[in-house]
Coordinates of C-alpha atoms in Angstrom, one line a residue:
X7 CA -27.0 2.8 -36.0
X8 CA -30.5 3.1 -34.7
X9 CA -30.3 -0.2 -32.8
X10 CA -27.3 1.2 -30.9
X11 CA -29.2 4.2 -29.5
X12 CA -32.4 4.3 -27.5
X13 CA -34.1 6.8 -25.3
X14 CA -34.9 5.8 -21.7
X15 CA -36.7 8.6 -20.0
X16 CA -34.4 11.6 -20.2
X17 CA -31.2 9.7 -20.5
X18 CA -30.0 8.4 -23.8
X19 CA -28.2 5.1 -23.7
X20 CA -25.5 4.7 -26.4
X21 CA -23.8 1.4 -26.9
X22 CA -21.7 1.8 -30.0
X23 CA -18.6 3.9 -30.7
X24 CA -20.1 5.1 -34.0
X25 CA -23.3 6.3 -32.3
X26 CA -21.4 8.1 -29.5
X27 CA -19.2 9.9 -32.0
X28 CA -22.3 11.0 -33.9
X29 CA -24.0 12.2 -30.7
X30 CA -20.9 14.2 -29.7
X31 CA -20.4 15.6 -33.2
X32 CA -24.0 16.9 -33.3
X33 CA -23.5 18.8 -30.1
X34 CA -20.2 20.2 -31.1
X35 CA -21.8 21.5 -34.3
X36 CA -24.3 23.3 -32.1
X37 CA -21.3 25.0 -30.3
X38 CA -22.1 23.1 -27.1
X39 CA -19.4 22.1 -24.5
X40 CA -19.4 18.4 -23.7
X41 CA -18.7 17.4 -20.1
X42 CA -17.5 13.8 -19.5
X43 CA -17.3 11.6 -16.4
X44 CA -15.8 8.1 -17.1
X45 CA -16.9 5.5 -14.5
X46 CA -17.0 1.7 -14.0
X47 CA -20.5 1.8 -12.6
X48 CA -21.7 0.9 -9.1
X49 CA -22.2 4.6 -8.7
X50 CA -22.4 6.5 -5.4
X51 CA -22.6 10.1 -4.2
X52 CA -19.0 10.6 -5.1
X53 CA -19.6 9.9 -8.7
X54 CA -22.7 12.2 -8.7
X55 CA -20.5 15.0 -7.3
X56 CA -18.3 14.6 -10.4
X57 CA -21.4 14.7 -12.6
X58 CA -22.5 17.9 -11.0
X59 CA -19.1 19.4 -11.6
X60 CA -19.3 18.3 -15.3
X61 CA -22.7 19.8 -15.7
X62 CA -21.6 23.1 -14.3
X63 CA -18.7 23.2 -16.7
X64 CA -20.5 22.2 -19.9
X65 CA -23.7 22.3 -21.9
X66 CA -24.2 18.5 -22.4
X67 CA -23.0 15.8 -20.1
X68 CA -21.9 12.2 -20.9
X69 CA -21.2 9.5 -18.3
X70 CA -19.5 6.3 -19.5
X71 CA -20.1 3.0 -17.6
X72 CA -17.5 0.4 -18.6
X73 CA -15.6 -2.0 -16.4
X74 CA -12.3 -2.0 -18.3
X75 CA -10.7 -5.4 -18.3
X76 CA -7.3 -4.2 -19.3
X77 CA -6.7 -2.4 -16.0
X78 CA -7.3 -5.5 -13.8
X79 CA -4.2 -7.6 -13.0
X80 CA -6.4 -10.1 -11.1
X81 CA -9.2 -11.9 -13.1
X82 CA -11.1 -12.7 -9.9
X83 CA -11.1 -9.0 -8.9
X84 CA -12.6 -8.2 -12.3
X85 CA -15.3 -10.9 -12.0
X86 CA -16.3 -9.6 -8.6
X87 CA -16.4 -5.9 -9.5
X88 CA -20.0 -4.8 -8.5
X89 CA -22.5 -4.2 -11.3
X90 CA -25.6 -2.2 -10.6
X91 CA -26.6 -0.9 -14.0
X92 CA -30.4 -0.3 -13.4
X93 CA -29.6 1.6 -10.3
X94 CA -26.9 3.5 -12.0
X95 CA -29.1 4.6 -14.8
X96 CA -31.8 5.8 -12.4
X97 CA -29.3 7.9 -10.5
X98 CA -27.9 9.4 -13.7
X99 CA -31.4 10.2 -14.9
X100 CA -32.2 12.0 -11.6
X101 CA -28.8 13.9 -11.9
X102 CA -29.8 15.2 -15.3
X103 CA -27.2 13.5 -17.4
X104 CA -27.8 13.7 -21.1
X105 CA -26.3 10.5 -22.3
X106 CA -24.7 7.3 -21.0
X107 CA -22.1 5.5 -23.1
X108 CA -22.3 1.8 -22.4
X109 CA -19.8 -0.1 -24.7
X110 CA -19.1 -3.8 -24.4
X111 CA -15.5 -5.1 -24.0
X112 CA -15.8 -6.4 -27.6
X113 CA -16.7 -3.0 -28.8
X114 CA -13.8 -1.4 -27.1
X115 CA -11.3 -4.2 -27.7
X116 CA -12.3 -6.1 -30.8
X117 CA -10.5 -9.2 -32.0
X118 CA -7.0 -8.4 -33.0
X119 CA -6.7 -5.4 -30.7
X120 CA -3.0 -4.8 -29.8
X121 CA -2.4 -1.1 -29.1
X122 CA -1.8 0.3 -25.7
X123 CA -0.8 3.7 -24.1
X124 CA 1.9 3.5 -21.4
X125 CA 3.6 6.1 -19.2
X126 CA 7.2 5.9 -17.9
X127 CA 8.9 7.9 -15.1
X128 CA 8.0 8.8 -11.5
X129 CA 4.3 8.6 -11.9
X130 CA 4.5 5.0 -13.1
X131 CA 7.1 3.5 -10.9
X132 CA 5.5 3.5 -7.4
X133 CA 2.3 2.9 -5.4
X134 CA -0.4 1.3 -7.4
X135 CA 1.9 1.1 -10.5
X136 CA 4.1 -1.4 -8.7
X137 CA 1.3 -3.1 -6.7
X138 CA -0.8 -3.7 -9.8
X139 CA 1.4 -4.3 -12.8
X140 CA -0.2 -3.1 -16.1
X141 CA -3.0 -1.3 -14.2
X142 CA -2.1 2.2 -15.4
X143 CA -1.3 1.0 -18.9
X144 CA -4.9 -0.2 -19.0
X145 CA -6.2 3.0 -17.5
X146 CA -4.2 5.2 -19.9
X147 CA -5.4 3.2 -22.9
X148 CA -9.1 3.2 -22.1
X149 CA -9.1 6.8 -21.1
X150 CA -7.4 7.8 -24.4
X151 CA -9.9 5.7 -26.3
X152 CA -12.9 7.2 -24.4
X153 CA -11.5 10.7 -25.0
X154 CA -11.3 10.0 -28.7
X155 CA -14.8 8.6 -28.8
X156 CA -16.6 11.1 -26.6
X157 CA -14.6 14.2 -27.7
X158 CA -15.2 16.1 -24.4
X159 CA -14.4 19.7 -23.7
X160 CA -13.9 18.9 -20.0
X161 CA -13.5 15.6 -18.2
X162 CA -13.9 15.2 -14.5
X163 CA -12.2 12.7 -12.2
X164 CA -12.2 12.0 -8.5
X165 CA -9.3 13.0 -6.2
X166 CA -9.5 9.7 -4.3
X167 CA -7.7 8.0 -7.2
X168 CA -4.9 10.5 -6.9
X169 CA -2.2 8.7 -8.9
X170 CA -4.7 8.0 -11.7
X171 CA -5.6 11.7 -11.8
X172 CA -2.0 12.8 -12.1
X173 CA -1.3 10.2 -14.8
X174 CA -4.3 11.3 -16.8
X175 CA -3.3 14.9 -16.6
X176 CA 0.2 14.0 -17.8
X177 CA -1.3 12.0 -20.6
X178 CA -3.5 14.9 -21.8
X179 CA -0.5 17.2 -21.7
X180 CA 1.9 14.9 -23.4
X181 CA -0.5 13.9 -26.2
X182 CA -1.7 17.4 -26.7
X183 CA -5.3 16.5 -26.2
X184 CA -7.6 19.6 -26.1
X185 CA -9.4 18.6 -23.0
X186 CA -9.7 20.4 -19.7
X187 CA -9.2 18.1 -16.7
X188 CA -11.1 18.9 -13.5
X189 CA -10.8 17.1 -10.2
X190 CA -13.6 16.6 -7.6
X191 CA -12.7 16.2 -3.9
X192 CA -12.8 12.9 -2.1
X193 CA -16.2 12.4 -0.5
X194 CA -16.5 10.4 2.7
X195 CA -19.3 8.6 4.5
X196 CA -20.1 9.8 8.1
X197 CA -17.8 7.1 9.5
X198 CA -14.8 8.5 7.5
X199 CA -14.6 5.9 4.8
X200 CA -13.7 7.3 1.4
X201 CA -16.6 6.5 -1.0
X202 CA -15.8 3.7 -3.4
X203 CA -17.7 1.2 -5.5
X204 CA -15.7 -1.5 -3.8
X205 CA -17.2 -0.6 -0.4
X206 CA -20.3 -2.5 -1.6
X207 CA -18.4 -5.7 -1.2
X208 CA -17.6 -5.1 2.5
X209 CA -19.7 -6.8 5.2
X210 CA -20.4 -4.7 8.3
X211 CA -17.5 -6.5 10.1
X212 CA -15.1 -6.0 7.2
X213 CA -16.1 -2.3 7.0
X214 CA -15.2 -1.9 10.6
X215 CA -11.8 -3.4 9.9
X216 CA -11.4 -1.2 6.8
X217 CA -12.0 2.0 8.9
X218 CA -8.5 1.5 10.2
X219 CA -7.3 3.0 6.9
X220 CA -8.9 6.5 7.2
X221 CA -8.3 6.5 10.9
X222 CA -4.6 5.7 10.5
X223 CA -4.2 8.3 7.8
X224 CA -5.9 10.9 10.0
X225 CA -3.7 9.9 13.0
X226 CA -0.6 10.4 10.8
X227 CA -1.9 13.7 9.6
X228 CA -2.4 14.9 13.2
X229 CA 1.1 13.8 14.1
X230 CA 2.4 15.7 11.1
X231 CA 0.6 18.8 12.2
X232 CA 2.1 18.4 15.7
X233 CA 5.6 18.4 14.2
X234 CA 6.4 14.7 13.2
X235 CA 8.1 14.7 9.8
X236 CA 9.8 11.3 9.8
X237 CA 8.0 9.4 7.1
X238 CA 8.5 6.0 8.7
X239 CA 6.9 7.2 11.9
X240 CA 4.0 8.6 10.0
X241 CA 3.5 5.3 8.2
X242 CA 3.6 3.5 11.6
X243 CA 0.4 5.3 12.6
X244 CA -1.4 3.7 9.7
X245 CA 0.0 0.3 10.5
X246 CA -1.0 0.7 14.1
X247 CA -4.6 1.3 13.2
X248 CA -4.8 -1.5 10.6
X249 CA -2.9 -4.4 12.0
X250 CA -5.0 -4.8 15.2
X251 CA -7.4 -6.7 13.0
X252 CA -7.0 -10.1 11.3
X253 CA -7.5 -10.3 7.6
X254 CA -5.8 -7.0 6.9
X255 CA -2.8 -6.9 4.5
X256 CA -1.1 -3.6 3.7
X257 CA -0.2 -3.4 0.0
X258 CA 1.7 -0.2 0.3
X259 CA 1.9 2.9 2.5
X260 CA 4.3 5.6 1.5
X261 CA 4.9 9.3 1.8
X262 CA 5.2 10.9 -1.7
X263 CA 5.8 14.5 -2.6
X264 CA 3.7 16.2 -5.3
X265 CA 6.9 18.0 -6.3
X266 CA 8.2 15.4 -8.8
X267 CA 6.1 12.5 -7.3
X268 CA 9.1 11.2 -5.4
X269 CA 9.1 9.3 -2.1
X270 CA 10.4 11.3 0.8
X271 CA 12.2 10.3 4.0
X272 CA 11.0 13.5 5.7
X273 CA 7.6 14.8 5.0
X274 CA 6.6 18.4 4.3
X275 CA 3.5 20.2 3.1
X276 CA 4.0 19.1 -0.5
X277 CA 3.5 15.4 0.5
X278 CA 0.7 12.9 0.5
X279 CA 0.5 9.8 2.6
X280 CA -1.0 7.2 0.4
X281 CA -2.0 3.6 1.2
X282 CA -3.6 0.5 -0.3
X283 CA -4.8 -2.4 1.8
X284 CA -6.6 -5.7 1.4
X285 CA -9.5 -6.3 3.8
X286 CA -10.2 -10.0 3.5
X287 CA -9.0 -9.8 -0.1
X288 CA -10.9 -6.7 -1.0
X289 CA -8.5 -3.9 -2.1
X290 CA -9.1 -0.4 -0.9
X291 CA -7.0 2.8 -1.4
X292 CA -7.0 6.2 0.3
X293 CA -4.6 9.1 0.9
X294 CA -4.3 12.2 2.9
X295 CA -2.5 15.4 2.0
X296 CA -0.3 16.1 5.0
X297 CA -1.3 19.4 6.6
X298 CA -4.0 20.3 4.2
X299 CA -6.7 19.3 1.7
X300 CA -6.0 20.7 -1.7
X301 CA -7.3 19.2 -4.9
X302 CA -4.2 18.4 -6.9
X303 CA -4.4 18.1 -10.7
X304 CA -0.8 17.9 -11.6
X305 CA 2.6 17.7 -9.9
X306 CA 5.1 20.4 -9.9
X307 CA 8.0 19.5 -12.2

């Protein structure tokens, strides 16, 4: 086990499931609350805001860095996912994280692995669930495994991945997992882009094109506040901002109510306008809560 754990400055790197369980068990025996932030690396200020929230809610904080292959429907997208481990570890050290869990794909999915967690129903039949078949099965599976390994008291996720947050909250409820889920707000760069690891792949020209996504969402939100409730017309605002550029492909753009997570022909204050686009093949997602900026954790049923 010693080979699977080593101290690097103030951050302990843990690479095996056995070692991570031992680390967590030792802190639980001390009566300490464990805060957990699962990531795929290429960290930015948005991730660090989640770390800060976890630290405030717990006595010891773990961040995982694992690019989960089972949630990628496109092998090329997986291969191109940014990797900045040395930079990530330095950021986490400065943030005061206690441990970083760094499993390999072989550690998480050994030969013969054949068990997956899958949701059915409204949360899993629209938006990214349709656009990326199998994506949320991979997310639900890896998150369940990470929860079982790290055994956190509280886990923190970002609001930008709204559908993912709702699915994880549902998973925790349905499987009776004793974990508190907290959600941190979407952070944006000064130009309005939602912070995302994928933004690293954008050239300056591509980023300028991608800005049509937050601009279009904000235009739609302004129209909603002025009285427009027709969902198709709200969606048109997004298309109008995006399709003035070449190389933009809209994956989806829909108005969905957080009451039941159903698509709505006429929007109201329970709705989000969510979109995914490809900018020269680079997939980005964003959403706006029409009329307000709450931090949703679960949908009303």
